[in-house]
Tab-separated table of C-alpha atoms in Angstrom:
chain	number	residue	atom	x	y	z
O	1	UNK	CA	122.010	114.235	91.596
O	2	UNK	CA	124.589	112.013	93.950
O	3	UNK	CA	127.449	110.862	91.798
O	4	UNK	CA	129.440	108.584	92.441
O	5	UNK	CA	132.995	108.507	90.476
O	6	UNK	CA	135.325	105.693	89.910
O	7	UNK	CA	138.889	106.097	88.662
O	8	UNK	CA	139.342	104.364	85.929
O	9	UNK	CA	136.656	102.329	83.898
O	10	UNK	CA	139.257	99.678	82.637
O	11	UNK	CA	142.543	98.290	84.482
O	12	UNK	CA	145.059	95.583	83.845
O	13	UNK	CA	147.549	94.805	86.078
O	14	UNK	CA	149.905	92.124	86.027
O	15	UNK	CA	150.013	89.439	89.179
O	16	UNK	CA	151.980	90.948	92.296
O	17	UNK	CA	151.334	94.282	91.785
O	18	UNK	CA	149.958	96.617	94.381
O	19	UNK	CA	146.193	97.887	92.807
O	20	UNK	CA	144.788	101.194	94.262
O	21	UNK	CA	140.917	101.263	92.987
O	22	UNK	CA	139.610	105.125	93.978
O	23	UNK	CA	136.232	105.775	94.638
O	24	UNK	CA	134.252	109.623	95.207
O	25	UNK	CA	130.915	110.789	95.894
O	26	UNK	CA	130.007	114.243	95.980
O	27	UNK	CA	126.529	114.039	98.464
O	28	UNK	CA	128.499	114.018	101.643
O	29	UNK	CA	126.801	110.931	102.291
O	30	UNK	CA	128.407	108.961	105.652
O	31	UNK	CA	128.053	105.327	104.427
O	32	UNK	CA	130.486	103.796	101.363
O	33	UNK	CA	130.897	100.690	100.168
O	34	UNK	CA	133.230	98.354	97.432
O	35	UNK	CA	131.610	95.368	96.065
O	36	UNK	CA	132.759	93.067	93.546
O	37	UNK	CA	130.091	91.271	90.738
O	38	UNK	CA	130.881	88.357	89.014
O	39	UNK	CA	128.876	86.123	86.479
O	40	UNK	CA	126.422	84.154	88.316
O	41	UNK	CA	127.057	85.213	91.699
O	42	UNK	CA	125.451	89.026	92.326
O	43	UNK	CA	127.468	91.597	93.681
O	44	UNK	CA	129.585	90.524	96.686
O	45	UNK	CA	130.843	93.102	99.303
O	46	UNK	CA	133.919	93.163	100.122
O	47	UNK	CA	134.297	96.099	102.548
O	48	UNK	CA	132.290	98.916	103.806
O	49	UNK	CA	132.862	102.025	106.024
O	50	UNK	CA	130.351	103.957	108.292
O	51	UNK	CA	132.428	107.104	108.899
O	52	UNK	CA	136.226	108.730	108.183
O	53	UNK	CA	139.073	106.099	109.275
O	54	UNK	CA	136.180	103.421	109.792
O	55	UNK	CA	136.437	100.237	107.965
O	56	UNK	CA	134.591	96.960	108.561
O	57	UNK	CA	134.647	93.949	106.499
O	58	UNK	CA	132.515	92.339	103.819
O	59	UNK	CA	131.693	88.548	102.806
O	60	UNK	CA	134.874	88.508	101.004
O	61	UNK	CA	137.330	90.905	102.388
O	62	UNK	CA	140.697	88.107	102.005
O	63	UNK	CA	143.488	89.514	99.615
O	64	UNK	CA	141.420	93.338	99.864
O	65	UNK	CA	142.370	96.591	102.474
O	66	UNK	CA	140.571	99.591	102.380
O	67	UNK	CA	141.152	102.867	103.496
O	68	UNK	CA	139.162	105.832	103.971
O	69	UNK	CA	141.084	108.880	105.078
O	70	UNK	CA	138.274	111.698	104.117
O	71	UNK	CA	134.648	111.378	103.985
O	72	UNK	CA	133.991	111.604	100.300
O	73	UNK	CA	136.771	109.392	98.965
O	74	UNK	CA	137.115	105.080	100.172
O	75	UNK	CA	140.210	103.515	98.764
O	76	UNK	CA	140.325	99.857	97.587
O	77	UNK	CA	143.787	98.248	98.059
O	78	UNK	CA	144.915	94.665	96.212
O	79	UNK	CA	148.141	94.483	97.977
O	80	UNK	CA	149.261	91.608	95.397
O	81	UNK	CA	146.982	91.231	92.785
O	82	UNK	CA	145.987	87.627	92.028
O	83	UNK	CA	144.360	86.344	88.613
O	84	UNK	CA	141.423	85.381	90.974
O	85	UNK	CA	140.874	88.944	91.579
O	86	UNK	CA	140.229	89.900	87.820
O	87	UNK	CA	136.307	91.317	88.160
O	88	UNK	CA	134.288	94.027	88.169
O	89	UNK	CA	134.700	96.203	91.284
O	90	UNK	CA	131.830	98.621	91.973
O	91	UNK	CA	131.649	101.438	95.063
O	92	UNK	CA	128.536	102.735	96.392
O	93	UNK	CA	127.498	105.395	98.985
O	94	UNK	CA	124.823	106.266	100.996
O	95	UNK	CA	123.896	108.951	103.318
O	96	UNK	CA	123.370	107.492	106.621
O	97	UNK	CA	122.387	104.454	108.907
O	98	UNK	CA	119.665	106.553	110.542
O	99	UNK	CA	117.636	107.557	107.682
O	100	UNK	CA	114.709	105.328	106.105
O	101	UNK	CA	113.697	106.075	102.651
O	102	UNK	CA	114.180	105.596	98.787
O	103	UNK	CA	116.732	108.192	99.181
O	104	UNK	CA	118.902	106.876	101.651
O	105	UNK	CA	119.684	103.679	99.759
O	106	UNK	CA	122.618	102.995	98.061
O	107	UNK	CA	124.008	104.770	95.015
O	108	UNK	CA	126.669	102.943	92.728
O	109	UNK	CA	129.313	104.423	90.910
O	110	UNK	CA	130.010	102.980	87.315
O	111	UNK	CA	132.412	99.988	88.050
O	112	UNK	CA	135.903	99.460	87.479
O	113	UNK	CA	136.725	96.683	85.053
O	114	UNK	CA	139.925	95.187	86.496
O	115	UNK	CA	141.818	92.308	84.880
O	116	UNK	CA	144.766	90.713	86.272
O	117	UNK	CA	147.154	89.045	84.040
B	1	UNK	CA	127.277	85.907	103.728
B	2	UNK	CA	123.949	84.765	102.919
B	3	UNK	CA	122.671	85.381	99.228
B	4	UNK	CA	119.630	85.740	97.852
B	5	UNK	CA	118.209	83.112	95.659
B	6	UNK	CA	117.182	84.956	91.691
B	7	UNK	CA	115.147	84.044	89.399
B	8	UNK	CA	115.627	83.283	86.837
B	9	UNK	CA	119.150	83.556	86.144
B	10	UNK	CA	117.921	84.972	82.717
B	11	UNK	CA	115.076	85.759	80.070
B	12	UNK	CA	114.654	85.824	76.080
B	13	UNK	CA	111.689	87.644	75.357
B	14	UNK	CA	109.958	89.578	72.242
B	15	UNK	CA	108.958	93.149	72.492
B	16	UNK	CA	106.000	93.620	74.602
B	17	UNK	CA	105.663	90.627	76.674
B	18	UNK	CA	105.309	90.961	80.377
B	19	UNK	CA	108.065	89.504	82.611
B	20	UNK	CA	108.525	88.264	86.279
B	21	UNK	CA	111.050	87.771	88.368
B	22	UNK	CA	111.974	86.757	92.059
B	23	UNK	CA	113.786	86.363	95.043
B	24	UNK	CA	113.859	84.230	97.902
B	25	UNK	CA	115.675	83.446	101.133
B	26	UNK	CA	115.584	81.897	104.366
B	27	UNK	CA	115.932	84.240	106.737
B	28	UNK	CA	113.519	87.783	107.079
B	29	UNK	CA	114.206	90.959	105.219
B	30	UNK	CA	113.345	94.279	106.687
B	31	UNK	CA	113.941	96.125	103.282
B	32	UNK	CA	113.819	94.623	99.467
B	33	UNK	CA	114.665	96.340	96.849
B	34	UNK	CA	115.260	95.873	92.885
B	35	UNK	CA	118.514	97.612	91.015
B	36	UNK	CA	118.614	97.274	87.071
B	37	UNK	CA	122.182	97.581	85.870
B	38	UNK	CA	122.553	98.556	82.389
B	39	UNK	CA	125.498	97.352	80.034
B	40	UNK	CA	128.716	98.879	81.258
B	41	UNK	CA	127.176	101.048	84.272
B	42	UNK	CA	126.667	100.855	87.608
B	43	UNK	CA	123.627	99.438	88.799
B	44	UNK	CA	120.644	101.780	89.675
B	45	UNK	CA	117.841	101.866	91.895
B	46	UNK	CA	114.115	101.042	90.554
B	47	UNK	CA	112.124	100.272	93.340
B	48	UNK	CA	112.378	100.236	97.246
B	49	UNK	CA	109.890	98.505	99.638
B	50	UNK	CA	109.748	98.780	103.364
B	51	UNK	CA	106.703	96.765	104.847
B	52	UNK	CA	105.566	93.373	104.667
B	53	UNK	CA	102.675	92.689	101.813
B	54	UNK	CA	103.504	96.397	99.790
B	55	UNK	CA	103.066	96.449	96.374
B	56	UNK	CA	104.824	99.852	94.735
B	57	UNK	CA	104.743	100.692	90.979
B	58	UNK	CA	106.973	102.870	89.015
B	59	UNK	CA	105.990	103.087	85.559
B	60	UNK	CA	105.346	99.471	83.921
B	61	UNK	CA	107.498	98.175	86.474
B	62	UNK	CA	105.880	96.752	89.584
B	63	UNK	CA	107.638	95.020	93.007
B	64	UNK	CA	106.014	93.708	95.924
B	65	UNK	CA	107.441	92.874	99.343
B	66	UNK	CA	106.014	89.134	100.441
B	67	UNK	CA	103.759	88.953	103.457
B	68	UNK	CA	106.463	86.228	104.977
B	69	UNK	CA	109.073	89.147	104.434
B	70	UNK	CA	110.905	86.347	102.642
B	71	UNK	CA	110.827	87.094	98.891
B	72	UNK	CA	109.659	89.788	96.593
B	73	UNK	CA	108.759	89.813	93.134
B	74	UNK	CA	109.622	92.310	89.666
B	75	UNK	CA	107.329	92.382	87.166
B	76	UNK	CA	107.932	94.656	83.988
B	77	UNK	CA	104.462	95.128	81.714
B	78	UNK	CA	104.881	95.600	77.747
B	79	UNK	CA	109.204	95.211	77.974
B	80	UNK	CA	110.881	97.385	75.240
B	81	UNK	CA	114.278	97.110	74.382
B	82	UNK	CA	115.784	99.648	76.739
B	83	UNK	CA	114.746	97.189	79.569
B	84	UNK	CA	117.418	94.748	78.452
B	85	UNK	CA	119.927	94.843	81.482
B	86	UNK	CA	120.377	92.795	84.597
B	87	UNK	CA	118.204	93.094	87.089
B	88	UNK	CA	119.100	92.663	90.964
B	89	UNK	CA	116.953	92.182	94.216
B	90	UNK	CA	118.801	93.028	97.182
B	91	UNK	CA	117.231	92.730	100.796
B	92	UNK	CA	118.047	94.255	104.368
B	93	UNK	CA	117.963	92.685	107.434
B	94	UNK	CA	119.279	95.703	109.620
B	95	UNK	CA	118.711	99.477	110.099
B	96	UNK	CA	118.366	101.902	107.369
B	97	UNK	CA	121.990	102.444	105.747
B	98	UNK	CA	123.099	99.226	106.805
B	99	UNK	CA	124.400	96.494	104.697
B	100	UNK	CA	122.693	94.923	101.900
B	101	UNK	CA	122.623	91.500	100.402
B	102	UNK	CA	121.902	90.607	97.131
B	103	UNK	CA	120.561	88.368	94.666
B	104	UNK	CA	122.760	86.500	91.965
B	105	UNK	CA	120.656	88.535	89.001
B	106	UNK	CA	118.636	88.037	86.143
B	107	UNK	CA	119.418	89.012	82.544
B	108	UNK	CA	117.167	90.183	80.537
B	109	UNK	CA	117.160	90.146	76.593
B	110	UNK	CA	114.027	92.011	74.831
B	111	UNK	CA	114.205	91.078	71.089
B	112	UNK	CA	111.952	93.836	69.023
């Protein structure tokens, strides 16, 4: 089975500080993605990556980097964390743009729980 | 980024009742599919559909793409408890891989 691991399940930070959310998926799979989900409004994506060192941005990518150094592991960086950020942060991964199929689609890790105070 | 429009945002329903749910946007989906997310997880894939008009079952659940390739619906025969969760429709407009977009959700609460 792909799994897809998340560092921590609960975070609290306090505003300013620099927030590293880690993200890891075992299935080699070339695609990876970090959302955020918030009451009311679905799952949001913030930033995505198509390959090693590739990064392109989401619907909400302001106050977010990424980085994605090896294939199995895409980074999420708050570089000051803001109370606005306090959410639920999710990653997903899947295998690659050319495949079709219930099996190519996108697998989500367990979501990181991040509050900001 | 364009959302999907879900409905309903959520459900109260008794032990064995039948529910429905949809989405619907503007703009043409190549791909829709439903995630459930249980309490505390991640969300996980129930159902994918690829062409226009396809109706695909997996167990008492049952999605359908629309013929406009505009919407899709959910619908989940005799709900038990374990269905409570929220439930997500996503759609593609792009290649296979490529970015989804989803729907706002629907929670659902099964009372036994």
């Amino acid at each position: 089975d792909v799994k897809v691991t998340q560092s921590s399940r609960y975070l609290v930070k306090r505003t300013g500080e620099k927030v590293f959310l880690e993200c890891v998926q075992d299935m080699d799979h070339e695609n990876m993605f970090w959302y955020r989900q918030d009451p009311g409004l679905g799952l949001r994506l913030i930033y995505f990556s198509y390959d090693v060192k590739m990064k392109e941005k989401g619907d909400i990518p302001e106050g977010y980097s990424v980085s994605r150094e090896k294939k199995e592991r895409f980074s999420l960086i708050l570089e000051s964390a803001s109370t606005n950020q306090t959410s639920m942060y999710l990653c997903a991964s899947s295998k690659s743009v050319l495949l079709a199929g219930g099996d190519n689609e996108q697998f989500f890790g367990p979501g990181t729980r991040l509050t900001v105070l | 980024g364009q959302q999907l429009n879900q409905s309903p945002q959520s459900m109260f329903i008794q032990e064995g009742e039948d529910v429905s749910m949809n989405c619907t946007s503007s703009s043409i989906f190549n791909t829709w599919l439903w995630y459930k997310q249980d309490p505390g997880e991640g969300p996980v894939l129930l159902i994918a559909l690829y062409k226009a008009g396809e109706l695909t079952s997996n167990g008492r659940l049952t999605a359908q793409f629309g013929i406009t390739r505009k919407d899709s619906f959910l619908n989940i025969s005799a709900s038990i408890p374990s269905d409570v969760g929220i439930y997500f429709c996503a759609g593609r407009r792009g290649t296979s891989g490529s970015r989804l977009t989803f729907g706002e959700g629907t929670q659902l609460t099964v009372n036994p």
